[in-house]
PDB file of C-alpha atoms in Angstrom:
ATOM      1  CA  ARG A 322     -15.455   4.864   5.271  1.00  0.00           C
ATOM      2  CA  TRP A 323     -14.213   2.574   8.071  1.00  0.00           C
ATOM      3  CA  PHE A 324     -11.023   2.025   6.074  1.00  0.00           C
ATOM      4  CA  THR A 325     -10.090   5.499   7.284  1.00  0.00           C
ATOM      5  CA  HIS A 326      -9.275   3.946  10.663  1.00  0.00           C
ATOM      6  CA  PHE A 327      -6.786   1.585   9.007  1.00  0.00           C
ATOM      7  CA  TYR A 328      -4.844   4.443   7.486  1.00  0.00           C
ATOM      8  CA  VAL A 329      -4.846   6.466  10.704  1.00  0.00           C
ATOM      9  CA  VAL A 330      -3.272   3.495  12.474  1.00  0.00           C
ATOM     10  CA  SER A 331      -0.851   2.947   9.603  1.00  0.00           C
ATOM     11  CA  VAL A 332       0.282   6.588   9.471  1.00  0.00           C
ATOM     12  CA  LEU A 333       0.914   6.675  13.226  1.00  0.00           C
ATOM     13  CA  TRP A 334       2.466   3.215  13.633  1.00  0.00           C
ATOM     14  CA  ASN A 335       4.549   3.069  10.457  1.00  0.00           C
ATOM     15  CA  GLY A 336       5.581   6.683  10.955  1.00  0.00           C
ATOM     16  CA  PHE A 337       6.889   5.712  14.393  1.00  0.00           C
ATOM     17  CA  LEU A 338       8.781   2.725  12.952  1.00  0.00           C
ATOM     18  CA  LEU A 339      10.190   4.937  10.191  1.00  0.00           C
ATOM     19  CA  ILE A 340      11.526   7.420  12.768  1.00  0.00           C
ATOM     20  CA  CYS A 341      13.065   4.603  14.811  1.00  0.00           C
ATOM     21  CA  LEU A 342      14.798   3.108  11.787  1.00  0.00           C
ATOM     22  CA  PHE A 343      15.925   6.513  10.515  1.00  0.00           C
ATOM     23  CA  ARG A 344      17.491   7.385  13.852  1.00  0.00           C
ATOM     24  CA  ALA A 345      19.171   3.993  14.011  1.00  0.00           C
ATOM     25  CA  GLU A 346      20.524   4.186  10.470  1.00  0.00           C
ATOM     26  CA  PHE A 347      21.668   7.806  10.304  1.00  0.00           C
ATOM     27  CA  LEU A 348      22.291   8.734  13.943  1.00  0.00           C
ATOM     28  CA  GLY A 349      23.765   5.441  15.089  1.00  0.00           C
ATOM     29  CA  GLU A 350      21.171   4.928  17.834  1.00  0.00           C
ATOM     30  CA  SER A 351      19.859   1.523  18.874  1.00  0.00           C
ATOM     31  CA  LEU A 352      16.375   0.328  18.098  1.00  0.00           C
ATOM     32  CA  PRO A 353      14.077   0.202  21.146  1.00  0.00           C
ATOM     33  CA  SER A 354      14.524  -2.973  23.178  1.00  0.00           C
ATOM     34  CA  TRP A 355      10.967  -4.134  22.549  1.00  0.00           C
ATOM     35  CA  ILE A 356      11.545  -3.927  18.785  1.00  0.00           C
ATOM     36  CA  GLN A 357      14.680  -6.017  19.213  1.00  0.00           C
ATOM     37  CA  ASP A 358      12.625  -8.535  21.212  1.00  0.00           C
ATOM     38  CA  MET A 359      10.101  -8.607  18.352  1.00  0.00           C
ATOM     39  CA  HIS A 360      12.927  -9.290  15.897  1.00  0.00           C
ATOM     40  CA  HIS A 361      14.148 -12.146  18.059  1.00  0.00           C
ATOM     41  CA  ALA A 362      10.639 -13.610  18.360  1.00  0.00           C
ATOM     42  CA  LEU A 363      10.288 -13.540  14.564  1.00  0.00           C
ATOM     43  CA  GLY A 364      13.612 -15.334  14.149  1.00  0.00           C
ATOM     44  CA  ARG A 365      15.713 -12.444  12.876  1.00  0.00           C
ATOM     45  CA  ASP A 366      19.345 -12.936  13.909  1.00  0.00           C
ATOM     46  CA  SER A 367      20.785  -9.726  15.371  1.00  0.00           C
ATOM     47  CA  GLN A 368      24.204 -10.716  14.045  1.00  0.00           C
ATOM     48  CA  SER A 369      23.081 -11.202  10.449  1.00  0.00           C
ATOM     49  CA  LYS A 370      25.473 -10.077   7.766  1.00  0.00           C
ATOM     50  CA  ASP A 371      25.541  -6.292   7.581  1.00  0.00           C
ATOM     51  CA  THR A 372      24.762  -5.041   4.076  1.00  0.00           C
ATOM     52  CA  GLY A 373      24.301  -1.326   3.469  1.00  0.00           C
ATOM     53  CA  ASN A 374      22.007  -1.797   0.489  1.00  0.00           C
ATOM     54  CA  GLU A 375      19.675  -3.999   2.526  1.00  0.00           C
ATOM     55  CA  HIS A 376      19.402  -1.346   5.219  1.00  0.00           C
ATOM     56  CA  PHE A 377      18.745   1.506   2.827  1.00  0.00           C
ATOM     57  CA  SER A 378      16.254  -0.622   0.878  1.00  0.00           C
ATOM     58  CA  ALA A 379      14.265  -1.336   4.043  1.00  0.00           C
ATOM     59  CA  LEU A 380      14.308   2.336   5.021  1.00  0.00           C
ATOM     60  CA  LEU A 381      13.127   3.378   1.564  1.00  0.00           C
ATOM     61  CA  ALA A 382      10.386   0.726   1.462  1.00  0.00           C
ATOM     62  CA  LEU A 383       9.121   1.777   4.890  1.00  0.00           C
ATOM     63  CA  LEU A 384       9.075   5.405   3.723  1.00  0.00           C
ATOM     64  CA  LEU A 385       7.048   4.433   0.638  1.00  0.00           C
ATOM     65  CA  LEU A 386       4.613   2.452   2.780  1.00  0.00           C
ATOM     66  CA  TRP A 387       4.147   5.424   5.117  1.00  0.00           C
ATOM     67  CA  LEU A 388       3.644   7.860   2.215  1.00  0.00           C
ATOM     68  CA  HIS A 389       1.106   5.477   0.700  1.00  0.00           C
ATOM     69  CA  SER A 390      -0.815   5.428   3.990  1.00  0.00           C
ATOM     70  CA  CYS A 391      -0.715   9.226   4.220  1.00  0.00           C
ATOM     71  CA  ARG A 392      -2.110   9.613   0.712  1.00  0.00           C
ATOM     72  CA  ARG A 393      -4.843   7.036   1.253  1.00  0.00           C
ATOM     73  CA  LEU A 394      -5.829   8.707   4.515  1.00  0.00           C
ATOM     74  CA  ALA A 395      -6.046  12.079   2.769  1.00  0.00           C
ATOM     75  CA  GLU A 396      -8.170  10.540  -0.003  1.00  0.00           C
ATOM     76  CA  CYS A 397     -10.525   8.957   2.527  1.00  0.00           C
ATOM     77  CA  LEU A 398     -10.945  12.288   4.289  1.00  0.00           C
ATOM     78  CA  TRP A 399     -11.167  14.699   1.350  1.00  0.00           C
ATOM     79  CA  THR A 400     -11.597  12.839  -1.952  1.00  0.00           C
ATOM     80  CA  SER A 401     -13.748   9.727  -1.670  1.00  0.00           C
ATOM     81  CA  VAL A 402     -17.521   9.867  -1.276  1.00  0.00           C
ATOM     82  CA  PHE A 403     -18.677   6.857   0.722  1.00  0.00           C
ATOM     83  CA  SER A 404     -22.097   5.246   0.817  1.00  0.00           C
ATOM     84  CA  SER A 405     -23.671   3.834   3.975  1.00  0.00           C
ATOM     85  CA  GLY A 406     -21.980   0.440   3.558  1.00  0.00           C
ATOM     86  CA  VAL A 407     -20.589  -1.272   6.641  1.00  0.00           C
ATOM     87  CA  ILE A 408     -17.692  -3.632   7.337  1.00  0.00           C
ATOM     88  CA  HIS A 409     -17.676  -6.954   9.185  1.00  0.00           C
ATOM     89  CA  ILE A 410     -16.084  -6.751  12.631  1.00  0.00           C
ATOM     90  CA  VAL A 411     -13.662  -9.594  11.774  1.00  0.00           C
ATOM     91  CA  GLN A 412     -12.488  -7.788   8.635  1.00  0.00           C
ATOM     92  CA  TYR A 413     -12.181  -4.561  10.599  1.00  0.00           C
ATOM     93  CA  CYS A 414      -9.978  -6.149  13.278  1.00  0.00           C
ATOM     94  CA  PHE A 415      -7.913  -7.945  10.646  1.00  0.00           C
ATOM     95  CA  GLY A 416      -7.369  -4.678   8.771  1.00  0.00           C
ATOM     96  CA  LEU A 417      -6.060  -2.926  11.863  1.00  0.00           C
ATOM     97  CA  GLY A 418      -3.701  -5.816  12.557  1.00  0.00           C
ATOM     98  CA  TYR A 419      -2.562  -5.960   8.946  1.00  0.00           C
ATOM     99  CA  TYR A 420      -1.316  -2.377   8.812  1.00  0.00           C
ATOM    100  CA  ILE A 421       0.581  -2.890  12.057  1.00  0.00           C
ATOM    101  CA  ALA A 422       2.123  -6.142  10.817  1.00  0.00           C
ATOM    102  CA  VAL A 423       3.076  -4.945   7.341  1.00  0.00           C
ATOM    103  CA  GLY A 424       5.301  -2.130   8.626  1.00  0.00           C
ATOM    104  CA  SER A 425       6.863  -4.473  11.170  1.00  0.00           C
ATOM    105  CA  THR A 426       7.561  -6.880   8.307  1.00  0.00           C
ATOM    106  CA  VAL A 427       9.676  -4.244   6.546  1.00  0.00           C
ATOM    107  CA  LEU A 428      11.525  -3.354   9.744  1.00  0.00           C
ATOM    108  CA  CYS A 429      12.356  -7.002  10.380  1.00  0.00           C
ATOM    109  CA  GLN A 430      14.319  -7.154   7.126  1.00  0.00           C
ATOM    110  CA  VAL A 431      17.329  -5.570   8.849  1.00  0.00           C
ATOM    111  CA  PRO A 432      19.305  -6.910  11.851  1.00  0.00           C
ATOM    112  CA  THR A 433      18.420  -5.481  15.261  1.00  0.00           C
ATOM    113  CA  ASN A 434      21.947  -4.188  15.789  1.00  0.00           C
ATOM    114  CA  VAL A 435      21.457  -2.176  12.562  1.00  0.00           C
ATOM    115  CA  ARG A 436      24.995  -0.890  11.943  1.00  0.00           C
ATOM    116  CA  ASN A 437      26.671  -1.260  15.326  1.00  0.00           C
ATOM    117  CA  GLY A 438      26.631   2.468  15.971  1.00  0.00           C
ATOM    118  CA  LYS A 439      27.912   3.403  12.512  1.00  0.00           C
ATOM    119  CA  LYS A 440      25.964   5.793  10.358  1.00  0.00           C
ATOM    120  CA  LEU A 441      24.480   4.474   7.139  1.00  0.00           C
ATOM    121  CA  SER A 442      26.371   4.955   3.913  1.00  0.00           C
ATOM    122  CA  VAL A 443      23.632   5.446   1.344  1.00  0.00           C
ATOM    123  CA  GLN A 444      24.107   3.423  -1.834  1.00  0.00           C
ATOM    124  CA  ILE A 445      21.367   4.049  -4.376  1.00  0.00           C
ATOM    125  CA  CYS A 446      20.978   1.113  -6.781  1.00  0.00           C
ATOM    126  CA  TRP A 447      19.112   0.693 -10.045  1.00  0.00           C
ATOM    127  CA  TYR A 448      16.297  -1.233  -8.364  1.00  0.00           C
ATOM    128  CA  HIS A 449      15.720   1.661  -5.942  1.00  0.00           C
ATOM    129  CA  ILE A 450      15.168   4.005  -8.890  1.00  0.00           C
ATOM    130  CA  ILE A 451      12.891   1.598 -10.748  1.00  0.00           C
ATOM    131  CA  GLY A 452      10.911   0.817  -7.596  1.00  0.00           C
ATOM    132  CA  VAL A 453      10.322   4.462  -6.731  1.00  0.00           C
ATOM    133  CA  MET A 454       9.363   5.368 -10.317  1.00  0.00           C
ATOM    134  CA  MET A 455       6.879   2.494 -10.460  1.00  0.00           C
ATOM    135  CA  TYR A 456       5.502   3.518  -7.056  1.00  0.00           C
ATOM    136  CA  ILE A 457       4.918   7.112  -8.218  1.00  0.00           C
ATOM    137  CA  TRP A 458       3.337   5.962 -11.498  1.00  0.00           C
ATOM    138  CA  ALA A 459       0.944   3.547  -9.795  1.00  0.00           C
ATOM    139  CA  SER A 460       0.089   6.016  -7.026  1.00  0.00           C
ATOM    140  CA  LEU A 461      -0.813   8.753  -9.516  1.00  0.00           C
ATOM    141  CA  HIS A 462      -3.136   6.443 -11.429  1.00  0.00           C
ATOM    142  CA  GLN A 463      -4.737   5.142  -8.237  1.00  0.00           C
ATOM    143  CA  HIS A 464      -5.484   8.693  -7.120  1.00  0.00           C
ATOM    144  CA  ARG A 465      -6.943   9.581 -10.515  1.00  0.00           C
ATOM    145  CA  CYS A 466      -9.199   6.519 -10.472  1.00  0.00           C
ATOM    146  CA  LEU A 467     -10.407   7.240  -6.938  1.00  0.00           C
ATOM    147  CA  ALA A 468     -11.135  10.826  -7.972  1.00  0.00           C
ATOM    148  CA  ILE A 469     -13.149   9.552 -10.951  1.00  0.00           C
ATOM    149  CA  LEU A 470     -15.225   7.352  -8.651  1.00  0.00           C
ATOM    150  CA  ALA A 471     -15.804  10.245  -6.246  1.00  0.00           C
ATOM    151  CA  ASN A 472     -16.827  12.621  -9.054  1.00  0.00           C
ATOM    152  CA  LEU A 473     -19.574  10.202 -10.108  1.00  0.00           C
ATOM    153  CA  ARG A 474     -21.404  11.240  -6.944  1.00  0.00           C
ATOM    154  CA  LYS A 475     -20.715  14.973  -7.230  1.00  0.00           C
ATOM    155  CA  SER A 476     -22.094  17.821  -9.278  1.00  0.00           C
ATOM    156  CA  ARG A 477     -19.898  20.090 -11.380  1.00  0.00           C
ATOM    157  CA  SER A 478     -19.585  22.400  -8.399  1.00  0.00           C
ATOM    158  CA  GLY A 479     -18.186  19.557  -6.274  1.00  0.00           C
ATOM    159  CA  LYS A 480     -21.287  19.060  -4.141  1.00  0.00           C
ATOM    160  CA  VAL A 481     -22.317  15.475  -3.320  1.00  0.00           C
ATOM    161  CA  VAL A 482     -25.631  14.827  -5.060  1.00  0.00           C
ATOM    162  CA  SER A 483     -25.912  11.030  -4.980  1.00  0.00           C
ATOM    163  CA  LEU A 484     -24.585   7.966  -3.161  1.00  0.00           C
ATOM    164  CA  SER A 485     -25.684   5.491  -5.828  1.00  0.00           C
ATOM    165  CA  HIS A 486     -23.333   3.519  -8.076  1.00  0.00           C
ATOM    166  CA  SER A 487     -22.604   4.577 -11.645  1.00  0.00           C
ATOM    167  CA  VAL A 488     -20.357   3.317 -14.434  1.00  0.00           C
ATOM    168  CA  PRO A 489     -16.928   5.020 -14.326  1.00  0.00           C
ATOM    169  CA  PHE A 490     -14.986   6.036 -17.440  1.00  0.00           C
ATOM    170  CA  GLY A 491     -11.530   7.436 -18.029  1.00  0.00           C
ATOM    171  CA  ASP A 492      -7.925   6.571 -17.170  1.00  0.00           C
ATOM    172  CA  TRP A 493      -7.439   2.845 -16.434  1.00  0.00           C
ATOM    173  CA  PHE A 494     -11.209   2.326 -16.161  1.00  0.00           C
ATOM    174  CA  GLU A 495     -11.170   1.954 -19.931  1.00  0.00           C
ATOM    175  CA  SER A 496      -9.350  -1.387 -19.493  1.00  0.00           C
ATOM    176  CA  VAL A 497     -10.496  -2.815 -16.159  1.00  0.00           C
ATOM    177  CA  SER A 498     -13.396  -2.462 -13.751  1.00  0.00           C
ATOM    178  CA  CYS A 499     -11.214  -1.897 -10.687  1.00  0.00           C
ATOM    179  CA  PRO A 500      -8.003  -0.106 -11.690  1.00  0.00           C
ATOM    180  CA  HIS A 501      -7.542   1.251  -8.174  1.00  0.00           C
ATOM    181  CA  TYR A 502      -7.150  -2.358  -6.969  1.00  0.00           C
ATOM    182  CA  PHE A 503      -4.701  -3.077  -9.771  1.00  0.00           C
ATOM    183  CA  ALA A 504      -2.729   0.045  -8.825  1.00  0.00           C
ATOM    184  CA  GLU A 505      -2.625  -1.183  -5.209  1.00  0.00           C
ATOM    185  CA  LEU A 506      -0.973  -4.391  -6.394  1.00  0.00           C
ATOM    186  CA  LEU A 507       1.558  -2.435  -8.457  1.00  0.00           C
ATOM    187  CA  ILE A 508       2.407  -0.290  -5.436  1.00  0.00           C
ATOM    188  CA  TYR A 509       3.265  -3.386  -3.395  1.00  0.00           C
ATOM    189  CA  VAL A 510       5.242  -4.834  -6.316  1.00  0.00           C
ATOM    190  CA  SER A 511       7.193  -1.562  -6.485  1.00  0.00           C
ATOM    191  CA  MET A 512       8.141  -2.009  -2.833  1.00  0.00           C
ATOM    192  CA  ALA A 513       9.306  -5.554  -3.592  1.00  0.00           C
ATOM    193  CA  ILE A 514      11.512  -4.113  -6.331  1.00  0.00           C
ATOM    194  CA  THR A 515      12.800  -1.459  -3.927  1.00  0.00           C
ATOM    195  CA  LEU A 516      13.797  -4.224  -1.510  1.00  0.00           C
ATOM    196  CA  GLY A 517      15.957  -5.762  -4.242  1.00  0.00           C
ATOM    197  CA  MET A 518      13.399  -8.243  -5.674  1.00  0.00           C
ATOM    198  CA  HIS A 519      14.900 -11.136  -3.683  1.00  0.00           C
ATOM    199  CA  ASN A 520      12.977 -10.630  -0.451  1.00  0.00           C
ATOM    200  CA  VAL A 521      10.786 -13.739  -0.155  1.00  0.00           C
ATOM    201  CA  THR A 522       8.904 -12.371   2.870  1.00  0.00           C
ATOM    202  CA  TRP A 523       7.712  -9.289   1.019  1.00  0.00           C
ATOM    203  CA  TRP A 524       6.751 -11.319  -2.041  1.00  0.00           C
ATOM    204  CA  CYS A 525       4.442 -13.245   0.294  1.00  0.00           C
ATOM    205  CA  VAL A 526       2.857  -9.903   1.187  1.00  0.00           C
ATOM    206  CA  VAL A 527       2.508  -9.159  -2.543  1.00  0.00           C
ATOM    207  CA  MET A 528       0.776 -12.508  -3.083  1.00  0.00           C
ATOM    208  CA  TYR A 529      -1.667 -11.706  -0.272  1.00  0.00           C
ATOM    209  CA  VAL A 530      -2.463  -8.338  -1.865  1.00  0.00           C
ATOM    210  CA  LEU A 531      -2.880 -10.036  -5.257  1.00  0.00           C
ATOM    211  CA  PHE A 532      -5.484 -12.525  -4.049  1.00  0.00           C
ATOM    212  CA  ASN A 533      -7.220 -10.028  -1.762  1.00  0.00           C
ATOM    213  CA  GLN A 534      -7.568  -7.346  -4.428  1.00  0.00           C
ATOM    214  CA  ALA A 535      -8.415  -9.856  -7.176  1.00  0.00           C
ATOM    215  CA  LEU A 536     -11.308 -11.258  -5.136  1.00  0.00           C
ATOM    216  CA  ALA A 537     -12.680  -7.785  -4.449  1.00  0.00           C
ATOM    217  CA  ALA A 538     -12.265  -6.833  -8.114  1.00  0.00           C
ATOM    218  CA  VAL A 539     -14.116  -9.905  -9.409  1.00  0.00           C
ATOM    219  CA  LEU A 540     -17.022  -9.260  -7.041  1.00  0.00           C
ATOM    220  CA  CYS A 541     -17.176  -5.626  -8.145  1.00  0.00           C
ATOM    221  CA  HIS A 542     -16.915  -6.641 -11.811  1.00  0.00           C
ATOM    222  CA  GLU A 543     -19.859  -9.013 -11.406  1.00  0.00           C
ATOM    223  CA  PHE A 544     -21.833  -6.260  -9.669  1.00  0.00           C
ATOM    224  CA  TYR A 545     -21.326  -3.912 -12.638  1.00  0.00           C
ATOM    225  CA  HIS A 546     -22.438  -6.543 -15.153  1.00  0.00           C
ATOM    226  CA  LYS A 547     -25.465  -7.467 -13.057  1.00  0.00           C
ATOM    227  CA  ASN A 548     -26.706  -3.921 -12.513  1.00  0.00           C
ATOM    228  CA  PHE A 549     -25.730  -2.166 -15.756  1.00  0.00           C
ATOM    229  CA  SER A 550     -26.865  -3.834 -18.973  1.00  0.00           C
ATOM    230  CA  SER A 551     -24.786  -1.465 -21.113  1.00  0.00           C
ATOM    231  CA  TYR A 552     -21.574  -2.056 -19.175  1.00  0.00           C
ATOM    232  CA  PRO A 553     -18.535  -2.217 -21.538  1.00  0.00           C
ATOM    233  CA  LYS A 554     -17.969  -5.861 -22.499  1.00  0.00           C
ATOM    234  CA  HIS A 555     -14.258  -5.441 -23.228  1.00  0.00           C
ATOM    235  CA  ARG A 556     -13.322  -4.487 -19.679  1.00  0.00           C
ATOM    236  CA  LYS A 557     -11.558  -7.071 -17.563  1.00  0.00           C
ATOM    237  CA  ALA A 558     -12.078  -7.345 -13.819  1.00  0.00           C
ATOM    238  CA  PHE A 559      -8.630  -6.674 -12.395  1.00  0.00           C
ATOM    239  CA  ILE A 560      -5.599  -6.959 -14.692  1.00  0.00           C
ATOM    240  CA  PRO A 561      -5.662  -5.504 -18.224  1.00  0.00           C
ATOM    241  CA  LEU A 562      -6.076  -8.146 -20.960  1.00  0.00           C
ATOM    242  CA  VAL A 563      -6.338 -10.940 -18.365  1.00  0.00           C
TER     243      VAL A 563
END
Protein backbone atom coordinates (compact mmCIF):
# COMPACT_ATOMS: atom_id res chain seq x y z
CA ARG A 1 0.00 0.00 0.00
CA TRP A 2 2.99 2.33 0.45
CA PHE A 3 3.52 2.24 -3.31
CA THR A 4 0.55 4.61 -3.43
CA HIS A 5 2.90 7.38 -2.29
CA PHE A 6 5.16 6.73 -5.29
CA TYR A 7 2.32 7.25 -7.73
CA VAL A 8 1.07 10.39 -5.98
CA VAL A 9 4.55 11.88 -6.36
CA SER A 10 4.77 10.67 -9.95
CA VAL A 11 1.38 12.10 -10.95
CA LEU A 12 2.21 15.51 -9.46
CA TRP A 13 5.85 15.76 -10.55
CA ASN A 14 5.58 14.23 -14.03
CA GLY A 15 2.33 16.11 -14.61
CA PHE A 16 4.20 19.34 -13.85
CA LEU A 17 7.03 18.39 -16.24
CA LEU A 18 4.48 17.46 -18.90
CA ILE A 19 2.82 20.89 -18.62
CA CYS A 20 6.20 22.63 -18.82
CA LEU A 21 7.21 20.69 -21.92
CA PHE A 22 3.80 21.12 -23.54
CA ARG A 23 3.90 24.89 -23.05
CA ALA A 24 7.44 25.02 -24.39
CA GLU A 25 6.66 22.91 -27.44
CA PHE A 26 3.28 24.30 -28.48
CA LEU A 27 3.26 27.82 -27.03
CA GLY A 28 6.90 28.68 -27.66
CA GLU A 29 7.64 29.41 -24.00
CA SER A 30 10.98 28.69 -22.35
CA LEU A 31 11.50 25.93 -19.85
CA PRO A 32 11.98 27.17 -16.27
CA SER A 33 15.55 28.23 -15.56
CA TRP A 34 16.05 25.56 -12.91
CA ILE A 35 15.11 22.86 -15.44
CA GLN A 36 17.64 24.31 -17.85
CA ASP A 37 20.24 24.21 -15.05
CA MET A 38 19.34 20.55 -14.48
CA HIS A 39 19.85 19.86 -18.19
CA HIS A 40 23.24 21.52 -18.06
CA ALA A 41 24.25 19.54 -14.96
CA LEU A 42 23.30 16.30 -16.71
CA GLY A 43 25.39 17.24 -19.74
CA ARG A 44 22.61 18.05 -22.18
CA ASP A 45 23.80 20.67 -24.68
CA SER A 46 21.21 23.44 -25.08
CA GLN A 47 22.34 23.89 -28.68
CA SER A 48 21.87 20.26 -29.68
CA LYS A 49 20.52 19.63 -33.14
CA ASP A 50 16.83 20.49 -33.28
CA THR A 51 14.75 17.56 -34.52
CA GLY A 52 10.96 17.78 -34.44
CA ASN A 53 10.46 14.04 -34.12
CA GLU A 54 12.71 13.90 -31.07
CA HIS A 55 10.71 16.63 -29.37
CA PHE A 56 7.33 15.08 -30.10
CA SER A 57 8.63 11.64 -29.07
CA ALA A 58 9.75 12.98 -25.69
CA LEU A 59 6.42 14.75 -25.18
CA LEU A 60 4.49 11.59 -26.05
CA ALA A 61 6.66 9.39 -23.82
CA LEU A 62 6.22 11.78 -20.89
CA LEU A 63 2.46 11.74 -21.47
CA LEU A 64 2.44 7.92 -21.44
CA LEU A 65 4.49 7.88 -18.24
CA TRP A 66 2.07 10.29 -16.57
CA LEU A 67 -0.98 8.30 -17.70
CA HIS A 68 0.64 5.13 -16.40
CA SER A 69 1.15 6.78 -13.01
CA CYS A 70 -2.45 7.99 -12.95
CA ARG A 71 -3.78 4.51 -13.67
CA ARG A 72 -1.54 2.86 -11.09
CA LEU A 73 -2.58 5.42 -8.49
CA ALA A 74 -6.25 4.76 -9.24
CA GLU A 75 -5.66 1.00 -8.96
CA CYS A 76 -3.89 1.41 -5.62
CA LEU A 77 -6.78 3.48 -4.29
CA TRP A 78 -9.78 1.60 -5.68
CA THR A 79 -8.77 -1.79 -7.12
CA SER A 80 -5.99 -3.49 -5.17
CA VAL A 81 -6.55 -5.11 -1.79
CA PHE A 82 -3.36 -4.87 0.25
CA SER A 83 -2.24 -7.00 3.17
CA SER A 84 -0.40 -5.62 6.20
CA GLY A 85 3.01 -5.95 4.54
CA VAL A 86 5.53 -3.16 5.02
CA ILE A 87 8.36 -1.68 2.95
CA HIS A 88 11.97 -1.03 3.92
CA ILE A 89 12.75 2.65 4.44
CA VAL A 90 15.63 2.50 1.93
CA GLN A 91 13.36 1.03 -0.74
CA TYR A 92 10.71 3.61 0.08
CA CYS A 93 13.13 6.54 -0.33
CA PHE A 94 14.57 5.02 -3.50
CA GLY A 95 11.08 4.62 -4.96
CA LEU A 96 10.24 8.27 -4.37
CA GLY A 97 13.50 9.32 -6.00
CA TYR A 98 13.01 6.95 -8.91
CA TYR A 99 9.68 8.42 -10.01
CA ILE A 100 11.15 11.91 -9.86
CA ALA A 101 14.22 10.88 -11.84
CA VAL A 102 12.43 8.86 -14.51
CA GLY A 103 10.30 11.80 -15.68
CA SER A 104 13.33 14.08 -15.63
CA THR A 105 15.12 11.50 -17.78
CA VAL A 106 12.48 11.86 -20.49
CA LEU A 107 12.57 15.66 -20.31
CA CYS A 108 16.34 15.67 -20.69
CA GLN A 109 16.05 14.02 -24.10
CA VAL A 110 15.30 17.40 -25.69
CA PRO A 111 17.52 20.53 -25.73
CA THR A 112 16.76 23.20 -23.13
CA ASN A 113 16.11 25.81 -25.81
CA VAL A 114 13.39 23.45 -27.13
CA ARG A 115 12.49 25.14 -30.43
CA ASN A 116 13.82 28.66 -30.02
CA GLY A 117 10.35 30.13 -29.61
CA LYS A 118 8.86 28.23 -32.56
CA LYS A 119 5.82 26.08 -32.07
CA LEU A 120 6.18 22.35 -32.57
CA SER A 121 5.27 20.85 -35.91
CA VAL A 122 3.87 17.45 -34.99
CA GLN A 123 5.18 14.60 -37.13
CA ILE A 124 3.65 11.26 -36.19
CA CYS A 125 5.91 8.35 -37.18
CA TRP A 126 5.35 4.61 -37.38
CA TYR A 127 7.20 4.00 -34.11
CA HIS A 128 4.85 6.41 -32.30
CA ILE A 129 1.86 4.33 -33.42
CA ILE A 130 3.48 1.01 -32.53
CA GLY A 131 4.66 2.33 -29.16
CA VAL A 132 1.24 3.67 -28.18
CA MET A 133 -0.55 0.48 -29.31
CA MET A 134 1.86 -1.67 -27.31
CA TYR A 135 1.43 0.63 -24.31
CA ILE A 136 -2.38 0.31 -24.42
CA TRP A 137 -2.20 -3.48 -24.88
CA ALA A 138 0.19 -3.98 -21.96
CA SER A 139 -1.71 -1.54 -19.73
CA LEU A 140 -5.02 -3.32 -20.30
CA HIS A 141 -3.53 -6.69 -19.39
CA GLN A 142 -1.78 -5.28 -16.33
CA HIS A 143 -5.07 -3.85 -15.08
CA ARG A 144 -6.87 -7.14 -15.68
CA CYS A 145 -4.20 -9.07 -13.78
CA LEU A 146 -4.29 -6.65 -10.85
CA ALA A 147 -8.08 -6.95 -10.78
CA ILE A 148 -7.78 -10.75 -10.70
CA LEU A 149 -5.42 -10.54 -7.72
CA ALA A 150 -7.77 -8.15 -5.92
CA ASN A 151 -10.82 -10.35 -6.56
CA LEU A 152 -9.09 -13.27 -4.84
CA ARG A 153 -9.65 -11.39 -1.58
CA LYS A 154 -13.22 -10.30 -2.30
CA SER A 155 -16.61 -11.95 -2.23
CA ARG A 156 -18.96 -11.92 -5.21
CA SER A 157 -20.50 -8.75 -3.84
CA GLY A 158 -17.10 -7.02 -3.88
CA LYS A 159 -16.57 -7.04 -0.12
CA VAL A 160 -13.07 -7.84 1.16
CA VAL A 161 -13.27 -11.16 3.01
CA SER A 162 -9.62 -12.22 3.27
CA LEU A 163 -6.08 -10.83 3.13
CA SER A 164 -4.43 -14.21 2.59
CA HIS A 165 -2.69 -15.31 -0.61
CA SER A 166 -4.40 -17.55 -3.15
CA VAL A 167 -3.49 -18.96 -6.55
CA PRO A 168 -4.65 -16.64 -9.37
CA PHE A 169 -6.05 -17.89 -12.68
CA GLY A 170 -7.07 -16.19 -15.90
CA ASP A 171 -5.55 -13.83 -18.47
CA TRP A 172 -1.72 -13.94 -18.50
CA PHE A 173 -1.67 -15.82 -15.19
CA GLU A 174 -2.13 -18.96 -17.27
CA SER A 175 1.43 -18.51 -18.57
CA VAL A 176 3.40 -16.77 -15.81
CA SER A 177 3.19 -16.25 -12.07
CA CYS A 178 3.61 -12.47 -12.24
CA PRO A 179 2.09 -11.15 -15.48
CA HIS A 180 1.61 -7.70 -13.95
CA TYR A 181 5.41 -7.44 -13.65
CA PHE A 182 5.83 -8.62 -17.23
CA ALA A 183 3.29 -6.02 -18.36
CA GLU A 184 5.28 -3.34 -16.50
CA LEU A 185 8.34 -4.26 -18.54
CA LEU A 186 6.34 -4.11 -21.78
CA ILE A 187 5.05 -0.66 -20.84
CA TYR A 188 8.60 0.66 -20.48
CA VAL A 189 9.63 -1.05 -23.72
CA SER A 190 6.70 0.67 -25.44
CA MET A 191 8.06 4.02 -24.27
CA ALA A 192 11.47 3.10 -25.67
CA ILE A 193 9.78 2.40 -29.00
CA THR A 194 7.91 5.71 -28.77
CA LEU A 195 11.25 7.49 -28.32
CA GLY A 196 12.43 6.01 -31.62
CA MET A 197 14.16 2.87 -30.26
CA HIS A 198 17.60 4.52 -30.45
CA ASN A 199 17.56 6.27 -27.09
CA VAL A 200 20.33 4.56 -25.10
CA THR A 201 19.42 6.38 -21.87
CA TRP A 202 15.88 5.05 -21.86
CA TRP A 203 17.03 1.54 -22.72
CA CYS A 204 19.10 1.72 -19.52
CA VAL A 205 15.85 2.48 -17.69
CA VAL A 206 14.26 -0.54 -19.41
CA MET A 207 17.15 -2.75 -18.26
CA TYR A 208 16.66 -1.54 -14.69
CA VAL A 209 12.95 -2.38 -14.86
CA LEU A 210 13.79 -5.79 -16.36
CA PHE A 211 16.11 -6.82 -13.52
CA ASN A 212 13.96 -5.23 -10.81
CA GLN A 213 10.74 -6.88 -11.95
CA ALA A 214 12.44 -10.20 -12.73
CA LEU A 215 13.86 -10.43 -9.21
CA ALA A 216 10.46 -9.69 -7.66
CA ALA A 217 8.80 -12.21 -9.99
CA VAL A 218 11.23 -15.02 -9.15
CA LEU A 219 10.74 -14.46 -5.42
CA CYS A 220 6.96 -14.49 -5.87
CA HIS A 221 7.17 -17.59 -8.08
CA GLU A 222 9.16 -19.42 -5.40
CA PHE A 223 6.61 -18.34 -2.78
CA TYR A 224 3.76 -19.88 -4.81
CA HIS A 225 5.60 -23.18 -5.25
CA LYS A 226 6.54 -23.30 -1.57
CA ASN A 227 3.07 -22.59 -0.21
CA PHE A 228 0.79 -24.27 -2.78
CA SER A 229 1.55 -27.90 -3.58
CA SER A 230 -0.93 -27.94 -6.47
CA TYR A 231 0.50 -24.84 -8.13
CA PRO A 232 0.55 -25.20 -11.96
CA LYS A 233 3.93 -26.62 -12.98
CA HIS A 234 3.87 -25.16 -16.49
CA ARG A 235 3.86 -21.54 -15.35
CA LYS A 236 7.05 -19.57 -15.70
CA ALA A 237 8.07 -16.87 -13.24
CA PHE A 238 8.20 -13.73 -15.36
CA ILE A 239 8.38 -14.08 -19.16
CA PRO A 240 6.19 -16.61 -21.01
CA LEU A 241 8.09 -19.73 -22.16
CA VAL A 242 11.32 -18.48 -20.54
